[in-house]
Amino acid sequence: MICVGQVVTDHTFRVDEVEAPPSKMTARGYARSVGGMAANAAIAVARLGGRAVFWGRVGRDEAGEELRHALSEEGVDADGMLLHEGAKTPLSAVTVDKRGERAIVSYRGEGLPTDPAPLPLDRIAEAGCVLCDPRWPEAAELAFRTARERGIPSAMDAERSEERILRRLVPLTDSAIFAKTGLSIFAPGVPPEEGLRRALESGPLGLAAVTLGEKGTLWRVPGMEETGNRPAFPVDATNTTGAGDVFHGAYALATAEGQETEAALRFASAAGALRARDGRTPDRAAVEALLKGTTDQPPVRRRRKD
Ligand SMILES: Nc1ncnc2c1ncn2[C@@H]1O[C@H](COP(=O)(O)OP(=O)(O)O)[C@@H](O)[C@H]1O
Ligand SMILES: [Mg+2]
């Protein structure tokens, strides 16, 4: 699995309520961790038993070095991560309230190079699936085109981004899996069912889907009469940050393993639900247990402990 796109340092603050300004909030907890759609997806792939390669770009600064190290510690091959002299590494301030809902301020970094030429594109031929988010569109475009030429499956985390970027990238992938806002930017002013139809018509896609948090996932494949609904696994969410990223990583891994669309969506939903429940990325055994309905762990309520 090759994951291409965003990596950031997440600074997570646990608060009771996210208050509207002017306000002053007290954090009950703080943590610093790897974030970013493609990077979180790569970590998910590794935890779920796959081999993950991450391609992204950061500054050659302390945060950039730390992120590369953290990805390697997770078992992700981060050799293709470009550390750029003089650039600033992206970061996010994440506030999580007592219901596990988050508000994110993300800083996209500065001076990051856009040219994807240094990436070892030949490795795509060995991949089981290529997953890209829209934060490094030049690299995503090249990776999707290369994957399509070589007959390698691909998937896109079609998150909130500029309309022109989504329009450029969605037709190039096999599985476009939108976040709610991403879909409304791609197909403004129409219901999600119609947005998914338009995504499928934009290119030779095999799947268009949109994730809706605890409301599950709507999906369409070519020739389908009605939009499918993959319900979410009911969990007691403590932190929904990264649920979508983990969902995408798990979906792409399942695709690489040869799972059919519906099975892959179910697998991804289980992984996303566990991430939302525990605030950390699950391993394969936990996902399989949830899928088999043999999970006997009570919902984890981390914040009660601190
Ligand atoms: N609170 C939750 N309970 C159960 N499953 C969830 C929850 N939040 C997310 N998920 C799962 O993860 C997927 C992606 O979450 P979502 O919040 O839609 O993405 P994003 O984090 O990109 O906004 C959902 O489709 C669902 O399967
Ligand atoms: Mg997302």
XYZ file of C-alpha atoms and ligand atoms in Angstrom:
334
model
C 0.000 0.000 0.000
C 1.317 3.401 -0.940
C -0.273 6.387 0.834
C 0.331 9.820 -0.646
C -0.446 13.201 0.885
C -0.760 14.934 4.186
C 1.303 14.476 7.330
C 1.036 16.946 10.216
C 1.743 17.137 13.903
C -1.588 16.994 15.749
C -1.673 18.950 19.003
C -4.790 17.618 20.721
C -6.481 19.448 23.585
C -9.295 17.834 25.556
C -11.870 20.375 26.645
C -15.378 20.145 28.057
C -16.995 22.327 25.441
C -15.608 24.059 22.402
C -16.806 27.595 23.097
C -17.513 30.287 20.567
C -15.147 33.290 20.766
C -14.390 35.381 22.671
C -13.563 32.503 25.009
C -10.873 30.888 27.094
C -10.914 27.129 27.406
C -9.053 24.973 29.890
C -7.575 21.753 28.499
C -8.109 18.637 30.655
C -5.501 16.796 28.612
C -2.954 17.329 25.882
C -1.198 15.032 23.446
C 1.083 15.419 20.437
C 0.846 12.802 17.715
C 1.113 12.060 14.016
C -1.861 13.313 12.037
C -2.795 13.973 8.448
C -5.076 11.889 6.276
C -2.554 9.871 4.270
C -0.168 9.464 7.223
C -2.946 8.222 9.522
C -4.079 5.880 6.779
C -0.543 4.496 6.409
C -0.352 3.839 10.142
C -3.743 2.112 9.972
C -2.510 -0.131 7.157
C 0.529 -1.126 9.220
C -1.549 -1.815 12.362
C -4.011 -3.875 10.325
C -1.240 -6.137 9.093
C -0.386 -4.561 5.740
C 2.875 -3.103 4.458
C 2.603 0.664 4.203
C 4.703 3.178 2.332
C 4.133 6.892 2.926
C 4.936 9.689 0.473
C 4.558 13.237 1.725
C 6.446 16.441 2.347
C 7.463 18.392 5.413
C 10.069 20.979 6.394
C 13.553 19.907 7.419
C 12.773 21.137 10.922
C 12.297 19.488 14.294
C 8.659 18.627 13.649
C 9.462 17.157 10.234
C 12.213 14.915 11.643
C 9.938 13.871 14.487
C 7.129 12.902 12.103
C 9.427 10.808 9.943
C 10.732 9.061 13.029
C 7.216 8.477 14.407
C 6.035 6.931 11.129
C 9.040 4.600 11.052
C 8.319 3.599 14.656
C 4.831 2.597 13.508
C 6.377 0.322 10.910
C 5.592 2.635 7.988
C 8.236 2.950 5.271
C 8.833 6.717 5.290
C 11.882 6.753 2.998
C 9.874 8.605 0.371
C 9.002 11.407 2.771
C 10.635 14.604 1.516
C 12.170 16.904 4.123
C 12.552 20.297 2.541
C 15.180 22.825 3.650
C 13.618 26.124 4.729
C 10.018 24.862 4.583
C 7.703 24.730 7.589
C 6.023 21.477 8.641
C 2.195 21.505 8.774
C 0.455 21.193 12.133
C -3.047 21.103 13.571
C -4.608 22.276 16.806
C -7.361 19.778 17.607
C -9.864 20.415 20.364
C -11.956 17.432 21.398
C -15.041 17.971 23.519
C -16.593 15.607 26.041
C -18.753 13.965 23.376
C -15.618 13.122 21.385
C -16.427 15.675 18.669
C -13.540 17.711 17.378
C -12.794 21.136 15.990
C -9.570 21.453 14.007
C -7.443 24.429 13.074
C -4.994 23.268 10.462
C -1.889 25.065 9.310
C -0.807 23.722 5.942
C 2.878 24.620 6.359
C 4.948 26.985 4.241
C 7.406 26.620 1.403
C 6.612 22.960 0.763
C 7.720 21.920 -2.731
C 4.958 20.942 -5.145
C 7.054 18.985 -7.655
C 6.486 15.231 -7.215
C 9.475 14.325 -9.451
C 11.664 13.033 -6.573
C 9.096 10.321 -5.678
C 10.104 6.748 -6.564
C 7.088 6.204 -8.862
C 8.337 2.813 -10.038
C 7.319 1.400 -6.681
C 3.672 1.793 -7.687
C 4.058 -1.302 -9.872
C 4.605 -3.372 -6.680
C 1.668 -1.861 -4.763
C -1.639 -3.573 -4.012
C -3.392 -0.199 -3.851
C -2.468 3.490 -3.974
C -4.339 5.849 -1.637
C -4.095 9.633 -2.046
C -5.609 12.594 -0.228
C -5.937 16.026 -1.890
C -3.231 17.876 0.093
C -0.434 17.269 -2.432
C -2.437 17.318 -5.630
C 0.546 17.217 -8.007
C 1.754 13.984 -6.417
C -1.759 12.519 -6.206
C -2.357 13.167 -9.898
C 0.897 11.521 -10.904
C 0.346 8.576 -8.559
C -3.227 8.010 -9.799
C -2.188 8.236 -13.456
C 0.710 5.843 -12.909
C -1.491 3.403 -10.998
C -4.108 3.441 -13.743
C -1.470 2.866 -16.461
C -0.067 -0.098 -14.580
C -3.447 -1.585 -13.620
C -2.934 -0.978 -9.881
C -6.108 -0.189 -7.875
C -6.362 3.242 -6.284
C -8.536 5.054 -3.760
C -8.954 8.684 -2.812
C -9.746 10.340 0.468
C -11.832 13.113 -1.119
C -11.784 15.451 1.871
C -12.638 19.122 1.976
C -10.427 20.821 -0.589
C -10.626 23.342 -3.426
C -13.274 22.457 -5.984
C -10.773 22.459 -8.867
C -8.537 19.998 -7.039
C -11.383 17.578 -6.348
C -12.594 17.878 -9.934
C -9.123 17.134 -11.218
C -8.388 14.161 -8.977
C -11.688 12.307 -8.530
C -11.898 11.113 -12.177
C -8.392 9.648 -11.887
C -9.072 7.207 -9.051
C -10.960 3.898 -8.888
C -12.647 4.480 -5.516
C -13.529 8.053 -4.584
C -14.531 8.087 -0.918
C -15.653 11.554 0.077
C -15.993 13.246 3.419
C -19.344 15.024 3.723
C -17.896 18.479 2.989
C -15.702 17.122 0.210
C -18.766 15.829 -1.610
C -20.681 19.067 -1.202
C -17.734 20.957 -2.703
C -17.431 18.468 -5.583
C -21.177 18.541 -6.310
C -22.634 21.664 -4.691
C -26.327 22.060 -3.977
C -27.431 18.500 -4.716
C -28.266 15.617 -2.370
C -25.403 13.190 -1.648
C -26.994 10.466 -3.816
C -26.778 12.772 -6.815
C -23.243 13.877 -5.886
C -22.127 10.240 -5.875
C -23.789 9.672 -9.239
C -21.864 12.627 -10.666
C -18.607 11.337 -9.216
C -19.148 7.941 -10.854
C -19.868 9.623 -14.183
C -16.733 11.783 -13.987
C -14.411 8.938 -14.967
C -13.979 5.159 -15.054
C -14.617 4.826 -11.312
C -15.583 1.581 -9.625
C -16.948 3.188 -6.456
C -18.131 6.555 -5.175
C -18.934 6.815 -1.479
C -19.371 9.397 1.260
C -18.691 8.816 4.956
C -21.137 10.399 7.398
C -19.623 9.661 10.811
C -21.962 7.670 13.050
C -24.566 7.762 10.274
C -22.405 5.386 8.247
C -21.445 5.422 4.588
C -23.456 5.956 1.411
C -22.003 4.233 -1.640
C -22.598 3.557 -5.327
C -20.980 1.366 -7.927
C -21.733 1.616 -11.670
C -25.073 0.132 -12.650
C -26.529 0.296 -9.144
C -30.204 1.282 -9.002
C -30.227 2.751 -5.528
C -27.522 4.196 -3.349
C -26.263 1.669 -0.810
C -26.022 2.427 2.882
C -23.340 0.796 4.998
C -24.404 1.538 8.582
C -21.756 2.482 11.124
C -20.966 0.074 13.952
C -22.564 1.617 17.030
C -19.891 2.694 19.500
C -19.548 5.179 22.294
C -17.250 7.705 20.612
C -14.543 9.373 22.680
C -12.572 11.023 19.863
C -13.645 11.034 16.230
C -10.389 12.609 14.982
C -8.874 10.430 12.291
C -11.851 8.060 11.976
C -12.111 8.941 8.299
C -8.372 8.529 7.757
C -8.418 5.085 9.347
C -11.537 4.191 7.330
C -9.718 5.050 4.091
C -6.547 3.158 5.038
C -8.580 0.093 5.978
C -10.662 0.288 2.800
C -7.565 0.538 0.611
C -5.890 -2.343 2.436
C -8.986 -4.515 2.038
C -8.949 -3.672 -1.680
C -5.284 -4.641 -1.899
C -6.175 -7.919 -0.208
C -8.794 -8.546 -2.900
C -11.907 -8.042 -0.751
C -15.095 -7.128 -2.646
C -16.498 -3.600 -2.312
C -19.167 -4.347 0.304
C -16.817 -6.415 2.434
C -14.148 -3.723 2.176
C -16.640 -1.031 3.273
C -17.698 -3.141 6.231
C -14.084 -3.772 7.216
C -13.324 -0.040 6.925
C -16.416 0.862 8.977
C -15.297 -1.414 11.788
C -11.815 0.121 11.791
C -13.250 3.672 11.733
C -15.681 2.907 14.556
C -12.919 1.543 16.792
C -10.795 4.603 16.114
C -13.745 6.830 17.115
C -14.388 4.735 20.221
C -10.825 4.520 21.521
C -9.156 7.557 19.966
C -6.402 5.303 18.633
C -5.992 3.106 15.590
C -7.074 -0.503 16.159
C -5.091 -3.615 15.276
C -6.358 -6.419 13.056
C -7.571 -8.624 15.897
C -9.825 -5.876 17.284
C -11.346 -5.210 13.869
C -11.921 -8.915 13.185
C -13.526 -9.311 16.610
C -15.949 -6.456 15.922
C -16.751 -7.901 12.482
C -17.500 -11.304 14.007
C -19.523 -9.695 16.761
C -17.308 -11.344 19.355
C -16.032 -8.143 20.850
C -16.810 -8.244 24.539
C -14.881 -5.146 25.489
C -17.085 -2.532 27.056
C -16.905 0.879 25.413
C -13.763 2.634 26.593
C -14.397 5.948 28.321
C -10.852 7.261 28.520
C -11.700 10.701 29.749
C -13.243 9.314 32.952
C -9.776 8.182 34.005
C -8.100 11.582 33.995
N -19.058 8.038 16.104
C -18.860 7.009 15.257
N -19.426 5.799 15.493
C -19.258 4.765 14.653
N -18.514 4.835 13.522
C -17.925 6.003 13.224
C -18.067 7.165 14.075
N -17.358 8.179 13.530
C -16.818 7.680 12.388
N -17.150 6.380 12.202
C -16.799 5.509 11.054
O -15.717 6.081 10.337
C -16.163 6.548 9.045
C -15.509 7.866 8.731
O -15.887 8.844 9.680
P -16.254 10.350 9.287
O -16.459 11.083 10.557
O -17.359 10.327 8.293
O -14.938 10.825 8.521
P -14.020 12.120 8.756
O -13.219 11.812 9.986
O -13.177 12.161 7.534
O -14.946 13.279 8.881
C -17.689 6.570 9.117
O -18.271 6.328 7.843
C -17.993 5.441 10.090
O -17.955 4.191 9.421
Mg -11.596 12.621 6.659
